[in-house]
PDB file of C-alpha atoms and ligand atoms in Angstrom:
ATOM      1  CA  MET A   1       2.770   8.054  17.434  1.00 58.00           C
ATOM      2  CA  GLU A   2      -0.682   6.516  17.242  1.00 90.00           C
ATOM      3  CA  ASN A   3      -1.056   3.560  14.884  1.00 95.00           C
ATOM      4  CA  VAL A   4      -4.207   3.289  12.809  1.00 96.00           C
ATOM      5  CA  LEU A   5      -3.480  -0.263  11.677  1.00 97.00           C
ATOM      6  CA  GLU A   6      -1.420  -2.843  13.552  1.00 97.00           C
ATOM      7  CA  THR A   7      -0.839  -6.478  12.726  1.00 97.00           C
ATOM      8  CA  ASP A   8       1.034  -9.052  14.805  1.00 97.00           C
ATOM      9  CA  GLN A   9       2.105 -12.275  13.130  1.00 97.00           C
ATOM     10  CA  LEU A  10      -1.101 -12.038  11.151  1.00 98.00           C
ATOM     11  CA  GLY A  11      -1.853 -15.004   8.902  1.00 97.00           C
ATOM     12  CA  LYS A  12      -4.587 -16.127   6.526  1.00 98.00           C
ATOM     13  CA  ARG A  13      -4.633 -19.553   4.922  1.00 97.00           C
ATOM     14  CA  TYR A  14      -6.575 -21.075   2.057  1.00 96.00           C
ATOM     15  CA  GLY A  15      -6.338 -24.854   2.458  1.00 94.00           C
ATOM     16  CA  LYS A  16      -2.680 -25.516   3.118  1.00 93.00           C
ATOM     17  CA  ALA A  17      -1.376 -22.402   1.378  1.00 95.00           C
ATOM     18  CA  TRP A  18      -0.789 -19.206   3.309  1.00 97.00           C
ATOM     19  CA  ALA A  19      -2.079 -16.116   1.490  1.00 97.00           C
ATOM     20  CA  LEU A  20      -0.493 -13.989   4.230  1.00 97.00           C
ATOM     21  CA  ARG A  21       1.936 -15.194   6.860  1.00 96.00           C
ATOM     22  CA  ASP A  22       3.722 -13.788   9.946  1.00 96.00           C
ATOM     23  CA  CYS A  23       2.710 -10.303   8.930  1.00 96.00           C
ATOM     24  CA  SER A  24       3.719  -7.773  11.600  1.00 96.00           C
ATOM     25  CA  LEU A  25       3.483  -4.091  10.769  1.00 95.00           C
ATOM     26  CA  ARG A  26       2.338  -0.692  12.015  1.00 96.00           C
ATOM     27  CA  LEU A  27       0.705   2.067   9.979  1.00 96.00           C
ATOM     28  CA  PRO A  28       0.906   5.404  11.850  1.00 95.00           C
ATOM     29  CA  VAL A  29      -1.904   7.953  11.683  1.00 94.00           C
ATOM     30  CA  GLY A  30      -1.882  10.460   8.805  1.00 92.00           C
ATOM     31  CA  ARG A  31       0.320   8.399   6.489  1.00 93.00           C
ATOM     32  CA  VAL A  32      -0.370   7.692   2.834  1.00 93.00           C
ATOM     33  CA  ALA A  33       0.988   4.189   2.508  1.00 95.00           C
ATOM     34  CA  ALA A  34       1.723   2.133  -0.566  1.00 94.00           C
ATOM     35  CA  LEU A  35       1.069  -1.593  -0.377  1.00 95.00           C
ATOM     36  CA  VAL A  36       3.291  -3.081  -3.051  1.00 93.00           C
ATOM     37  CA  GLY A  37       3.911  -6.589  -4.320  1.00 90.00           C
ATOM     38  CA  PRO A  38       3.465  -8.826  -7.344  1.00 89.00           C
ATOM     39  CA  ASN A  39       0.171 -10.572  -8.131  1.00 88.00           C
ATOM     40  CA  GLY A  40      -0.637 -13.146  -5.473  1.00 91.00           C
ATOM     41  CA  ALA A  41       1.645 -11.539  -2.857  1.00 93.00           C
ATOM     42  CA  GLY A  42      -1.210 -11.166  -0.353  1.00 95.00           C
ATOM     43  CA  LYS A  43      -2.129  -7.482  -0.779  1.00 95.00           C
ATOM     44  CA  SER A  44      -5.900  -7.982  -1.156  1.00 94.00           C
ATOM     45  CA  THR A  45      -5.829 -10.501   1.672  1.00 97.00           C
ATOM     46  CA  LEU A  46      -4.220  -7.941   3.998  1.00 97.00           C
ATOM     47  CA  LEU A  47      -6.739  -5.259   2.978  1.00 97.00           C
ATOM     48  CA  HIS A  48      -9.667  -7.660   3.431  1.00 95.00           C
ATOM     49  CA  LEU A  49      -8.395  -8.617   6.895  1.00 97.00           C
ATOM     50  CA  ALA A  50      -8.058  -4.911   7.769  1.00 97.00           C
ATOM     51  CA  VAL A  51     -11.606  -4.132   6.678  1.00 94.00           C
ATOM     52  CA  GLY A  52     -13.020  -7.160   8.509  1.00 94.00           C
ATOM     53  CA  LEU A  53     -14.103  -9.088   5.412  1.00 92.00           C
ATOM     54  CA  LEU A  54     -11.832 -11.973   6.433  1.00 96.00           C
ATOM     55  CA  ARG A  55     -11.096 -13.496   9.820  1.00 96.00           C
ATOM     56  CA  PRO A  56      -7.413 -14.212  10.614  1.00 98.00           C
ATOM     57  CA  ASP A  57      -6.224 -17.821  10.879  1.00 98.00           C
ATOM     58  CA  ALA A  58      -3.207 -16.731  12.921  1.00 98.00           C
ATOM     59  CA  GLY A  59      -2.075 -13.652  14.823  1.00 98.00           C
ATOM     60  CA  ALA A  60      -4.038 -10.434  15.103  1.00 98.00           C
ATOM     61  CA  VAL A  61      -5.081  -7.361  13.151  1.00 98.00           C
ATOM     62  CA  ARG A  62      -6.228  -4.203  14.924  1.00 97.00           C
ATOM     63  CA  VAL A  63      -7.702  -1.061  13.425  1.00 97.00           C
ATOM     64  CA  PHE A  64      -7.844   1.838  15.893  1.00 95.00           C
ATOM     65  CA  GLY A  65      -6.883  -0.711  18.542  1.00 95.00           C
ATOM     66  CA  GLU A  66      -9.756  -3.127  17.844  1.00 96.00           C
ATOM     67  CA  SER A  67     -10.343  -6.241  15.786  1.00 96.00           C
ATOM     68  CA  PRO A  68     -12.300  -5.185  12.682  1.00 96.00           C
ATOM     69  CA  TYR A  69     -13.995  -8.582  12.170  1.00 95.00           C
ATOM     70  CA  ASN A  70     -17.733  -8.303  12.920  1.00 91.00           C
ATOM     71  CA  ASN A  71     -17.102  -4.877  14.439  1.00 92.00           C
ATOM     72  CA  THR A  72     -19.597  -2.379  13.028  1.00 88.00           C
ATOM     73  CA  ALA A  73     -18.255   0.498  15.131  1.00 89.00           C
ATOM     74  CA  ILE A  74     -14.835   0.141  13.495  1.00 91.00           C
ATOM     75  CA  LEU A  75     -16.298  -0.413  10.038  1.00 88.00           C
ATOM     76  CA  SER A  76     -17.972   2.974  10.170  1.00 88.00           C
ATOM     77  CA  GLU A  77     -14.478   4.528  10.427  1.00 91.00           C
ATOM     78  CA  ILE A  78     -13.098   2.702   7.372  1.00 93.00           C
ATOM     79  CA  GLY A  79     -13.607   3.532   3.709  1.00 91.00           C
ATOM     80  CA  PHE A  80     -12.839   0.696   1.305  1.00 91.00           C
ATOM     81  CA  VAL A  81     -12.669   0.747  -2.476  1.00 88.00           C
ATOM     82  CA  ALA A  82     -12.317  -2.830  -3.696  1.00 84.00           C
ATOM     83  CA  GLN A  83     -10.617  -3.845  -6.929  1.00 79.00           C
ATOM     84  CA  ASP A  84     -12.428  -2.871 -10.156  1.00 69.00           C
ATOM     85  CA  THR A  85     -14.583  -0.284  -8.302  1.00 66.00           C
ATOM     86  CA  PRO A  86     -17.644  -2.536  -8.060  1.00 63.00           C
ATOM     87  CA  LEU A  87     -20.520  -0.040  -8.070  1.00 70.00           C
ATOM     88  CA  TYR A  88     -24.134  -0.955  -8.820  1.00 75.00           C
ATOM     89  CA  ARG A  89     -23.934  -0.174 -12.512  1.00 76.00           C
ATOM     90  CA  ASP A  90     -27.642   0.566 -13.085  1.00 85.00           C
ATOM     91  CA  PHE A  91     -27.635   3.162 -10.328  1.00 89.00           C
ATOM     92  CA  THR A  92     -26.810   6.795 -11.007  1.00 90.00           C
ATOM     93  CA  ALA A  93     -24.184   8.569  -8.907  1.00 88.00           C
ATOM     94  CA  ALA A  94     -27.019  10.586  -7.317  1.00 90.00           C
ATOM     95  CA  GLU A  95     -28.777   7.362  -6.278  1.00 91.00           C
ATOM     96  CA  LEU A  96     -25.553   5.932  -4.884  1.00 90.00           C
ATOM     97  CA  ILE A  97     -25.039   9.114  -2.867  1.00 91.00           C
ATOM     98  CA  THR A  98     -28.581   8.819  -1.451  1.00 91.00           C
ATOM     99  CA  MET A  99     -27.942   5.174  -0.612  1.00 89.00           C
ATOM    100  CA  GLY A 100     -24.706   6.128   1.157  1.00 89.00           C
ATOM    101  CA  SER A 101     -26.562   8.728   3.205  1.00 89.00           C
ATOM    102  CA  LYS A 102     -29.022   6.073   4.429  1.00 89.00           C
ATOM    103  CA  LEU A 103     -26.304   3.572   5.314  1.00 87.00           C
ATOM    104  CA  ASN A 104     -23.688   5.782   6.974  1.00 86.00           C
ATOM    105  CA  ARG A 105     -23.814   7.912  10.106  1.00 84.00           C
ATOM    106  CA  ARG A 106     -21.355  10.648   9.172  1.00 85.00           C
ATOM    107  CA  TRP A 107     -22.165  10.811   5.475  1.00 91.00           C
ATOM    108  CA  ASP A 108     -21.231  14.051   3.694  1.00 91.00           C
ATOM    109  CA  THR A 109     -23.623  14.390   0.744  1.00 92.00           C
ATOM    110  CA  ALA A 110     -22.280  17.828  -0.189  1.00 92.00           C
ATOM    111  CA  LEU A 111     -18.709  16.507  -0.419  1.00 89.00           C
ATOM    112  CA  ALA A 112     -19.748  13.733  -2.828  1.00 90.00           C
ATOM    113  CA  ARG A 113     -21.867  16.090  -4.977  1.00 91.00           C
ATOM    114  CA  ASN A 114     -19.150  18.761  -5.091  1.00 90.00           C
ATOM    115  CA  ARG A 115     -16.506  16.253  -6.127  1.00 85.00           C
ATOM    116  CA  LEU A 116     -18.638  14.999  -8.994  1.00 88.00           C
ATOM    117  CA  ALA A 117     -19.373  18.579 -10.072  1.00 90.00           C
ATOM    118  CA  GLN A 118     -15.645  19.446  -9.991  1.00 85.00           C
ATOM    119  CA  LEU A 119     -14.985  16.461 -12.236  1.00 82.00           C
ATOM    120  CA  GLY A 120     -17.799  17.456 -14.601  1.00 87.00           C
ATOM    121  CA  LEU A 121     -19.566  14.135 -13.969  1.00 85.00           C
ATOM    122  CA  SER A 122     -23.339  14.035 -14.354  1.00 84.00           C
ATOM    123  CA  PRO A 123     -24.973  12.645 -11.197  1.00 86.00           C
ATOM    124  CA  ASP A 124     -27.924  11.430 -13.280  1.00 89.00           C
ATOM    125  CA  GLN A 125     -26.194   8.955 -15.566  1.00 86.00           C
ATOM    126  CA  PRO A 126     -26.064   5.251 -14.650  1.00 88.00           C
ATOM    127  CA  VAL A 127     -22.500   4.613 -13.466  1.00 87.00           C
ATOM    128  CA  GLY A 128     -22.309   1.595 -15.780  1.00 87.00           C
ATOM    129  CA  LYS A 129     -22.213   4.056 -18.687  1.00 87.00           C
ATOM    130  CA  LEU A 130     -19.202   5.971 -17.342  1.00 86.00           C
ATOM    131  CA  SER A 131     -15.612   5.263 -18.371  1.00 83.00           C
ATOM    132  CA  GLY A 132     -13.384   3.205 -16.069  1.00 80.00           C
ATOM    133  CA  GLY A 133     -11.620   6.364 -14.861  1.00 80.00           C
ATOM    134  CA  GLN A 134     -14.895   8.160 -14.191  1.00 84.00           C
ATOM    135  CA  ARG A 135     -16.246   5.160 -12.288  1.00 85.00           C
ATOM    136  CA  ALA A 136     -13.083   5.090 -10.182  1.00 84.00           C
ATOM    137  CA  GLN A 137     -13.626   8.774  -9.393  1.00 84.00           C
ATOM    138  CA  VAL A 138     -17.246   8.105  -8.371  1.00 88.00           C
ATOM    139  CA  ALA A 139     -16.097   5.247  -6.118  1.00 88.00           C
ATOM    140  CA  LEU A 140     -13.491   7.539  -4.543  1.00 86.00           C
ATOM    141  CA  ALA A 141     -16.075  10.321  -4.036  1.00 87.00           C
ATOM    142  CA  LEU A 142     -18.397   7.842  -2.296  1.00 90.00           C
ATOM    143  CA  ALA A 143     -15.587   6.462  -0.130  1.00 89.00           C
ATOM    144  CA  LEU A 144     -14.544   9.997   0.900  1.00 88.00           C
ATOM    145  CA  ALA A 145     -18.159  11.040   1.607  1.00 90.00           C
ATOM    146  CA  LYS A 146     -18.163   8.451   4.360  1.00 90.00           C
ATOM    147  CA  ARG A 147     -15.527  10.673   6.020  1.00 90.00           C
ATOM    148  CA  PRO A 148     -13.429   7.649   6.959  1.00 93.00           C
ATOM    149  CA  LYS A 149     -10.464   7.899   9.301  1.00 93.00           C
ATOM    150  CA  LEU A 150      -8.802   5.075   7.359  1.00 95.00           C
ATOM    151  CA  LEU A 151      -9.196   4.699   3.604  1.00 94.00           C
ATOM    152  CA  LEU A 152      -8.208   1.385   2.008  1.00 95.00           C
ATOM    153  CA  LEU A 153      -7.914   1.235  -1.772  1.00 93.00           C
ATOM    154  CA  ASP A 154      -7.250  -2.052  -3.584  1.00 92.00           C
ATOM    155  CA  GLU A 155      -5.538  -1.411  -6.937  1.00 87.00           C
ATOM    156  CA  PRO A 156      -7.699   1.663  -7.591  1.00 82.00           C
ATOM    157  CA  VAL A 157      -5.765   2.833 -10.643  1.00 80.00           C
ATOM    158  CA  ALA A 158      -4.760  -0.468 -12.240  1.00 78.00           C
ATOM    159  CA  SER A 159      -7.236  -0.246 -15.116  1.00 72.00           C
ATOM    160  CA  LEU A 160      -6.881   3.486 -15.758  1.00 78.00           C
ATOM    161  CA  ASP A 161      -4.903   5.217 -18.489  1.00 80.00           C
ATOM    162  CA  PRO A 162      -1.960   7.394 -17.351  1.00 83.00           C
ATOM    163  CA  LEU A 163      -3.938  10.648 -17.453  1.00 83.00           C
ATOM    164  CA  ALA A 164      -6.879   9.192 -15.515  1.00 80.00           C
ATOM    165  CA  ARG A 165      -4.400   7.678 -13.026  1.00 83.00           C
ATOM    166  CA  ARG A 166      -2.806  11.038 -12.443  1.00 84.00           C
ATOM    167  CA  GLU A 167      -6.182  12.757 -12.015  1.00 81.00           C
ATOM    168  CA  PHE A 168      -7.370  10.074  -9.621  1.00 82.00           C
ATOM    169  CA  LEU A 169      -4.240  10.251  -7.466  1.00 87.00           C
ATOM    170  CA  GLN A 170      -4.308  14.061  -7.462  1.00 85.00           C
ATOM    171  CA  ALA A 171      -7.927  13.970  -6.324  1.00 82.00           C
ATOM    172  CA  LEU A 172      -7.020  11.480  -3.629  1.00 85.00           C
ATOM    173  CA  MET A 173      -4.068  13.532  -2.398  1.00 87.00           C
ATOM    174  CA  GLY A 174      -6.134  16.734  -2.385  1.00 84.00           C
ATOM    175  CA  SER A 175      -8.807  15.265  -0.135  1.00 80.00           C
ATOM    176  CA  VAL A 176      -6.364  13.478   2.106  1.00 84.00           C
ATOM    177  CA  ALA A 177      -4.484  16.717   2.680  1.00 85.00           C
ATOM    178  CA  GLU A 178      -7.774  18.393   3.686  1.00 83.00           C
ATOM    179  CA  THR A 179      -9.050  15.641   5.970  1.00 84.00           C
ATOM    180  CA  GLY A 180      -5.902  14.025   7.413  1.00 86.00           C
ATOM    181  CA  THR A 181      -7.282  10.584   6.520  1.00 92.00           C
ATOM    182  CA  THR A 182      -4.794   7.717   6.751  1.00 95.00           C
ATOM    183  CA  VAL A 183      -4.596   5.870   3.425  1.00 95.00           C
ATOM    184  CA  LEU A 184      -3.391   2.398   2.467  1.00 96.00           C
ATOM    185  CA  LEU A 185      -3.285   1.991  -1.300  1.00 93.00           C
ATOM    186  CA  SER A 186      -2.266  -1.181  -3.093  1.00 92.00           C
ATOM    187  CA  SER A 187      -0.717  -0.975  -6.523  1.00 84.00           C
ATOM    188  CA  HIS A 188       1.986  -2.457  -8.685  1.00 76.00           C
ATOM    189  CA  LEU A 189       2.619   0.839 -10.494  1.00 75.00           C
ATOM    190  CA  LEU A 190       5.727   1.994  -8.705  1.00 78.00           C
ATOM    191  CA  ALA A 191       6.114   5.355 -10.423  1.00 76.00           C
ATOM    192  CA  ASP A 192       2.638   6.431  -9.306  1.00 75.00           C
ATOM    193  CA  LEU A 193       3.286   5.411  -5.738  1.00 81.00           C
ATOM    194  CA  GLU A 194       6.579   7.232  -5.483  1.00 80.00           C
ATOM    195  CA  ARG A 195       4.770  10.511  -6.144  1.00 81.00           C
ATOM    196  CA  VAL A 196       1.999  10.131  -3.606  1.00 87.00           C
ATOM    197  CA  CYS A 197       3.099   7.866  -0.758  1.00 92.00           C
ATOM    198  CA  ASP A 198       5.196   8.639   2.310  1.00 93.00           C
ATOM    199  CA  TYR A 199       5.085   5.118   3.772  1.00 95.00           C
ATOM    200  CA  VAL A 200       5.561   1.743   2.158  1.00 95.00           C
ATOM    201  CA  ILE A 201       4.740  -1.902   2.840  1.00 95.00           C
ATOM    202  CA  VAL A 202       6.312  -4.443   0.484  1.00 94.00           C
ATOM    203  CA  LEU A 203       4.815  -7.940   0.355  1.00 94.00           C
ATOM    204  CA  HIS A 204       6.233 -10.936  -1.498  1.00 92.00           C
ATOM    205  CA  SER A 205       5.005 -14.533  -1.338  1.00 91.00           C
ATOM    206  CA  ALA A 206       2.663 -13.825   1.583  1.00 94.00           C
ATOM    207  CA  GLN A 207       5.386 -12.189   3.705  1.00 94.00           C
ATOM    208  CA  VAL A 208       6.359  -8.643   4.583  1.00 95.00           C
ATOM    209  CA  GLN A 209       9.716  -7.791   3.014  1.00 93.00           C
ATOM    210  CA  LEU A 210       9.957  -4.144   3.966  1.00 94.00           C
ATOM    211  CA  VAL A 211       7.903  -1.626   5.925  1.00 95.00           C
ATOM    212  CA  GLY A 212       8.508   1.935   7.032  1.00 96.00           C
ATOM    213  CA  ALA A 213       8.523   5.629   6.230  1.00 96.00           C
ATOM    214  CA  VAL A 214       9.862   6.293   2.730  1.00 95.00           C
ATOM    215  CA  ASP A 215      12.382   8.904   3.941  1.00 94.00           C
ATOM    216  CA  ASP A 216      13.800   6.583   6.631  1.00 95.00           C
ATOM    217  CA  LEU A 217      14.051   3.657   4.241  1.00 96.00           C
ATOM    218  CA  VAL A 218      15.745   5.698   1.512  1.00 95.00           C
ATOM    219  CA  ASP A 219      18.161   7.151   4.122  1.00 96.00           C
ATOM    220  CA  SER A 220      19.095   3.730   5.470  1.00 96.00           C
ATOM    221  CA  HIS A 221      19.908   2.058   2.149  1.00 97.00           C
ATOM    222  CA  ARG A 222      22.706   2.647  -0.350  1.00 97.00           C
ATOM    223  CA  GLN A 223      23.968   1.191  -3.583  1.00 97.00           C
ATOM    224  CA  LEU A 224      27.650   0.183  -3.448  1.00 97.00           C
ATOM    225  CA  ILE A 225      29.746  -0.418  -6.542  1.00 96.00           C
ATOM    226  CA  GLY A 226      33.202  -1.862  -6.161  1.00 94.00           C
ATOM    227  CA  PRO A 227      35.545  -4.783  -6.739  1.00 91.00           C
ATOM    228  CA  ARG A 228      34.080  -8.274  -6.879  1.00 90.00           C
ATOM    229  CA  HIS A 229      32.819  -9.006  -3.401  1.00 81.00           C
ATOM    230  CA  GLY A 230      32.685 -12.278  -1.477  1.00 81.00           C
ATOM    231  CA  ASP A 231      31.020 -12.397   1.897  1.00 80.00           C
ATOM    232  CA  ALA A 232      33.481 -10.312   3.902  1.00 87.00           C
ATOM    233  CA  PRO A 233      31.826  -7.743   6.162  1.00 90.00           C
ATOM    234  CA  ILE A 234      31.813  -4.109   5.021  1.00 94.00           C
ATOM    235  CA  ALA A 235      31.954  -1.467   7.749  1.00 95.00           C
ATOM    236  CA  GLY A 236      28.668   0.455   7.865  1.00 96.00           C
ATOM    237  CA  VAL A 237      26.676  -2.294   6.160  1.00 96.00           C
ATOM    238  CA  ALA A 238      24.026  -4.091   8.223  1.00 95.00           C
ATOM    239  CA  ALA A 239      22.808  -6.367   5.441  1.00 93.00           C
ATOM    240  CA  VAL A 240      23.133  -6.936   1.728  1.00 94.00           C
ATOM    241  CA  VAL A 241      19.646  -6.912   0.270  1.00 94.00           C
ATOM    242  CA  ARG A 242      20.642  -7.673  -3.290  1.00 93.00           C
ATOM    243  CA  ALA A 243      23.933  -8.338  -5.037  1.00 93.00           C
ATOM    244  CA  SER A 244      24.828  -8.642  -8.690  1.00 92.00           C
ATOM    245  CA  HIS A 245      28.288  -9.431  -9.968  1.00 92.00           C
ATOM    246  CA  THR A 246      30.373  -9.329 -13.098  1.00 93.00           C
ATOM    247  CA  ASP A 247      33.816 -10.985 -13.236  1.00 91.00           C
ATOM    248  CA  ARG A 248      35.491  -8.023 -11.619  1.00 92.00           C
ATOM    249  CA  GLN A 249      32.801  -5.846 -10.131  1.00 95.00           C
ATOM    250  CA  SER A 250      29.956  -6.143  -7.627  1.00 94.00           C
ATOM    251  CA  THR A 251      26.891  -3.933  -7.306  1.00 95.00           C
ATOM    252  CA  LEU A 252      25.213  -4.226  -3.935  1.00 95.00           C
ATOM    253  CA  LEU A 253      22.050  -2.733  -2.553  1.00 96.00           C
ATOM    254  CA  VAL A 254      22.660  -2.626   1.188  1.00 96.00           C
ATOM    255  CA  ARG A 255      20.968  -1.654   4.416  1.00 96.00           C
ATOM    256  CA  THR A 256      23.389   0.512   6.363  1.00 96.00           C
ATOM    257  CA  ASN A 257      23.999   1.029  10.058  1.00 95.00           C
ATOM    258  CA  GLY A 258      26.545   3.801   9.623  1.00 95.00           C
ATOM    259  CA  PRO A 259      28.526   5.594   6.935  1.00 95.00           C
ATOM    260  CA  VAL A 260      30.308   3.393   4.394  1.00 95.00           C
ATOM    261  CA  THR A 261      33.740   5.004   4.152  1.00 95.00           C
ATOM    262  CA  ASP A 262      35.806   2.187   2.626  1.00 94.00           C
ATOM    263  CA  PRO A 263      37.341   3.861  -0.464  1.00 94.00           C
ATOM    264  CA  ALA A 264      37.014   0.590  -2.426  1.00 93.00           C
ATOM    265  CA  TRP A 265      33.291   1.278  -2.721  1.00 95.00           C
ATOM    266  CA  THR A 266      31.499   3.979  -4.674  1.00 96.00           C
ATOM    267  CA  VAL A 267      28.432   4.832  -2.592  1.00 97.00           C
ATOM    268  CA  ARG A 268      25.208   6.028  -4.210  1.00 97.00           C
ATOM    269  CA  GLU A 269      21.841   7.030  -2.849  1.00 96.00           C
ATOM    270  CA  VAL A 270      18.851   4.899  -3.833  1.00 95.00           C
ATOM    271  CA  THR A 271      15.337   5.773  -4.958  1.00 92.00           C
ATOM    272  CA  LEU A 272      12.188   4.198  -3.547  1.00 92.00           C
ATOM    273  CA  GLU A 273      11.838   2.280  -6.796  1.00 90.00           C
ATOM    274  CA  ASP A 274      15.391   0.841  -6.485  1.00 91.00           C
ATOM    275  CA  LEU A 275      14.549  -0.273  -2.978  1.00 92.00           C
ATOM    276  CA  ILE A 276      11.225  -1.874  -3.774  1.00 92.00           C
ATOM    277  CA  LEU A 277      12.657  -3.724  -6.757  1.00 91.00           C
ATOM    278  CA  ALA A 278      15.565  -5.016  -4.668  1.00 93.00           C
ATOM    279  CA  TYR A 279      13.255  -6.317  -1.955  1.00 93.00           C
ATOM    280  CA  LEU A 280      10.946  -7.859  -4.553  1.00 89.00           C
ATOM    281  CA  ALA A 281      13.726  -9.573  -6.462  1.00 84.00           C
ATOM    282  CA  ASP A 282      13.579 -13.350  -6.563  1.00 57.00           C
ATOM    283  CA  GLY A 283      14.866 -14.873  -3.398  1.00 48.00           C
ATOM    284  CA  ALA A 284      14.709 -11.643  -1.400  1.00 52.00           C
ATOM    285  CA  ALA A 285      14.477 -12.495   2.271  1.00 49.00           C
ATOM    286  CA  PRO A 286      12.178 -10.766   4.756  1.00 48.00           C
ATOM    287  CA  ALA A 287      13.859  -7.610   6.074  1.00 44.00           C
ATOM    288  CA  SER A 288      14.194  -9.045   9.571  1.00 39.00           C
ATOM    289  CA  HIS A 289      16.307 -11.957   8.367  1.00 34.00           C
ATOM    290  CA  ALA A 290      18.120 -10.380   5.448  1.00 34.00           C
ATOM    291  CA  ALA A 291      20.743 -12.230   3.436  1.00 29.00           C
ATOM    292  CA  TRP A 292      23.542 -11.607   5.889  1.00 26.00           C
ATOM    293  CA  GLY A 293      24.260  -9.116   8.582  1.00 25.00           C
ATOM    294  CA  VAL A 294      27.201  -7.354  10.165  1.00 24.00           C
ATOM    295  CA  PRO A 295      26.994  -6.401  13.831  1.00 28.00           C
ATOM    296  CA  ALA A 296      26.677  -2.623  14.331  1.00 26.00           C
TER     297      ALA A 296
HETATM  298  P1  LIG B 301      -2.627  -9.942  -4.340  1.00 57.31           P
HETATM  299  O1  LIG B 301      -3.742  -9.026  -3.906  1.00 57.31           O
HETATM  300  O2  LIG B 301      -1.278  -9.479  -3.854  1.00 57.31           O
HETATM  301  O3  LIG B 301      -2.623 -10.205  -5.810  1.00 57.31           O
HETATM  302  P2  LIG B 301      -4.142 -11.970  -2.925  1.00 57.31           P
HETATM  303  O4  LIG B 301      -4.210 -11.477  -1.513  1.00 57.31           O
HETATM  304  O5  LIG B 301      -5.341 -11.768  -3.786  1.00 57.31           O
HETATM  305  O6  LIG B 301      -2.839 -11.356  -3.623  1.00 57.31           O
HETATM  306  O7  LIG B 301      -3.817 -13.520  -2.914  1.00 57.31           O
HETATM  307  C1  LIG B 301      -2.780 -14.084  -2.131  1.00 57.31           C
HETATM  308  C2  LIG B 301      -2.770 -15.589  -2.353  1.00 57.31           C
HETATM  309  O8  LIG B 301      -3.969 -16.163  -1.816  1.00 57.31           O
HETATM  310  C3  LIG B 301      -2.725 -15.990  -3.816  1.00 57.31           C
HETATM  311  O9  LIG B 301      -1.902 -17.125  -3.929  1.00 57.31           O
HETATM  312  C4  LIG B 301      -4.161 -16.314  -4.132  1.00 57.31           C
HETATM  313  O10 LIG B 301      -4.251 -17.278  -5.147  1.00 57.31           O
HETATM  314  C5  LIG B 301      -4.665 -16.870  -2.809  1.00 57.31           C
HETATM  315  N1  LIG B 301      -6.106 -16.621  -2.627  1.00 57.31           N
HETATM  316  C6  LIG B 301      -6.698 -15.405  -2.491  1.00 57.31           C
HETATM  317  N2  LIG B 301      -8.029 -15.540  -2.310  1.00 57.31           N
HETATM  318  C7  LIG B 301      -8.292 -16.871  -2.340  1.00 57.31           C
HETATM  319  C8  LIG B 301      -9.486 -17.660  -2.202  1.00 57.31           C
HETATM  320  N3  LIG B 301     -10.687 -17.092  -1.987  1.00 57.31           N
HETATM  321  N4  LIG B 301      -9.363 -18.996  -2.255  1.00 57.31           N
HETATM  322  C9  LIG B 301      -8.158 -19.573  -2.437  1.00 57.31           C
HETATM  323  N5  LIG B 301      -6.986 -18.904  -2.567  1.00 57.31           N
HETATM  324  C10 LIG B 301      -7.054 -17.564  -2.524  1.00 57.31           C
END
């Protein structure tokens, strides 16, 4: 399957500290991907590298097979909504739409106008006078009017109330379903992401912890509950991602490489939220060198 975004050992450094390190991932076309991680994990850095605002210090990033840095042809295919939806606040939505039409080749003025009308937003009011949720909707309408093949959104719903968040994500999903745009959306609101995303990238401390299709990841992980566990291998378990113990009992979140049939263990399915939290837990190791492994 074609990949819209590919990174190979991508790194970005500020001084001596790596904001993103050894980041290798693929985002296939048509996916709606969640980019998840705590503050400072490197999410904005990855998005800024993907949109060509930053130049890598190590490795490579490719969007539609090309480096996005200083690449205007690629930039015309990417829509980007930065954190806090920074619109020119004295401009009205109508003026921003006109500006977009002058700056972009494939601009769809009707799409932007229709979206604002559907939302009941006046195109003639300065956007600085709109609520945070309304401004986010205007920013999304403008990003979609560019008709991007890849849409990058940096914490678009962080400052919105739950109702505005839901409306924003519904609007996003509606247009993505119509256009087939690939989306990469950073957020720390797991419940929102679970509803809208079918692909996930988990970052922690500048490194990728987990990446893949939600269905595959949920299928390949299980929670095991059983007697207190040391480090003996368990048939069907490729790696223990997270373990917690009481005196007599262990609860493990594991990556599997086959069915776990040992009757000592109660086996439960996991949710995306369980998985993300396990990979984000303190001390979680990158997926490729997980805590310990058992040969298949
Ligand atoms: P996130 O978006 O996940 O919150 P960022 O990508 O913004 O994380 O930041 C990753 C790391 O890089 C953080 O430790 C942050 O302090 C650092 N960082 C980001 N931008 C700069 C900058 N312009 N100068 C110095 N350090 C930065």
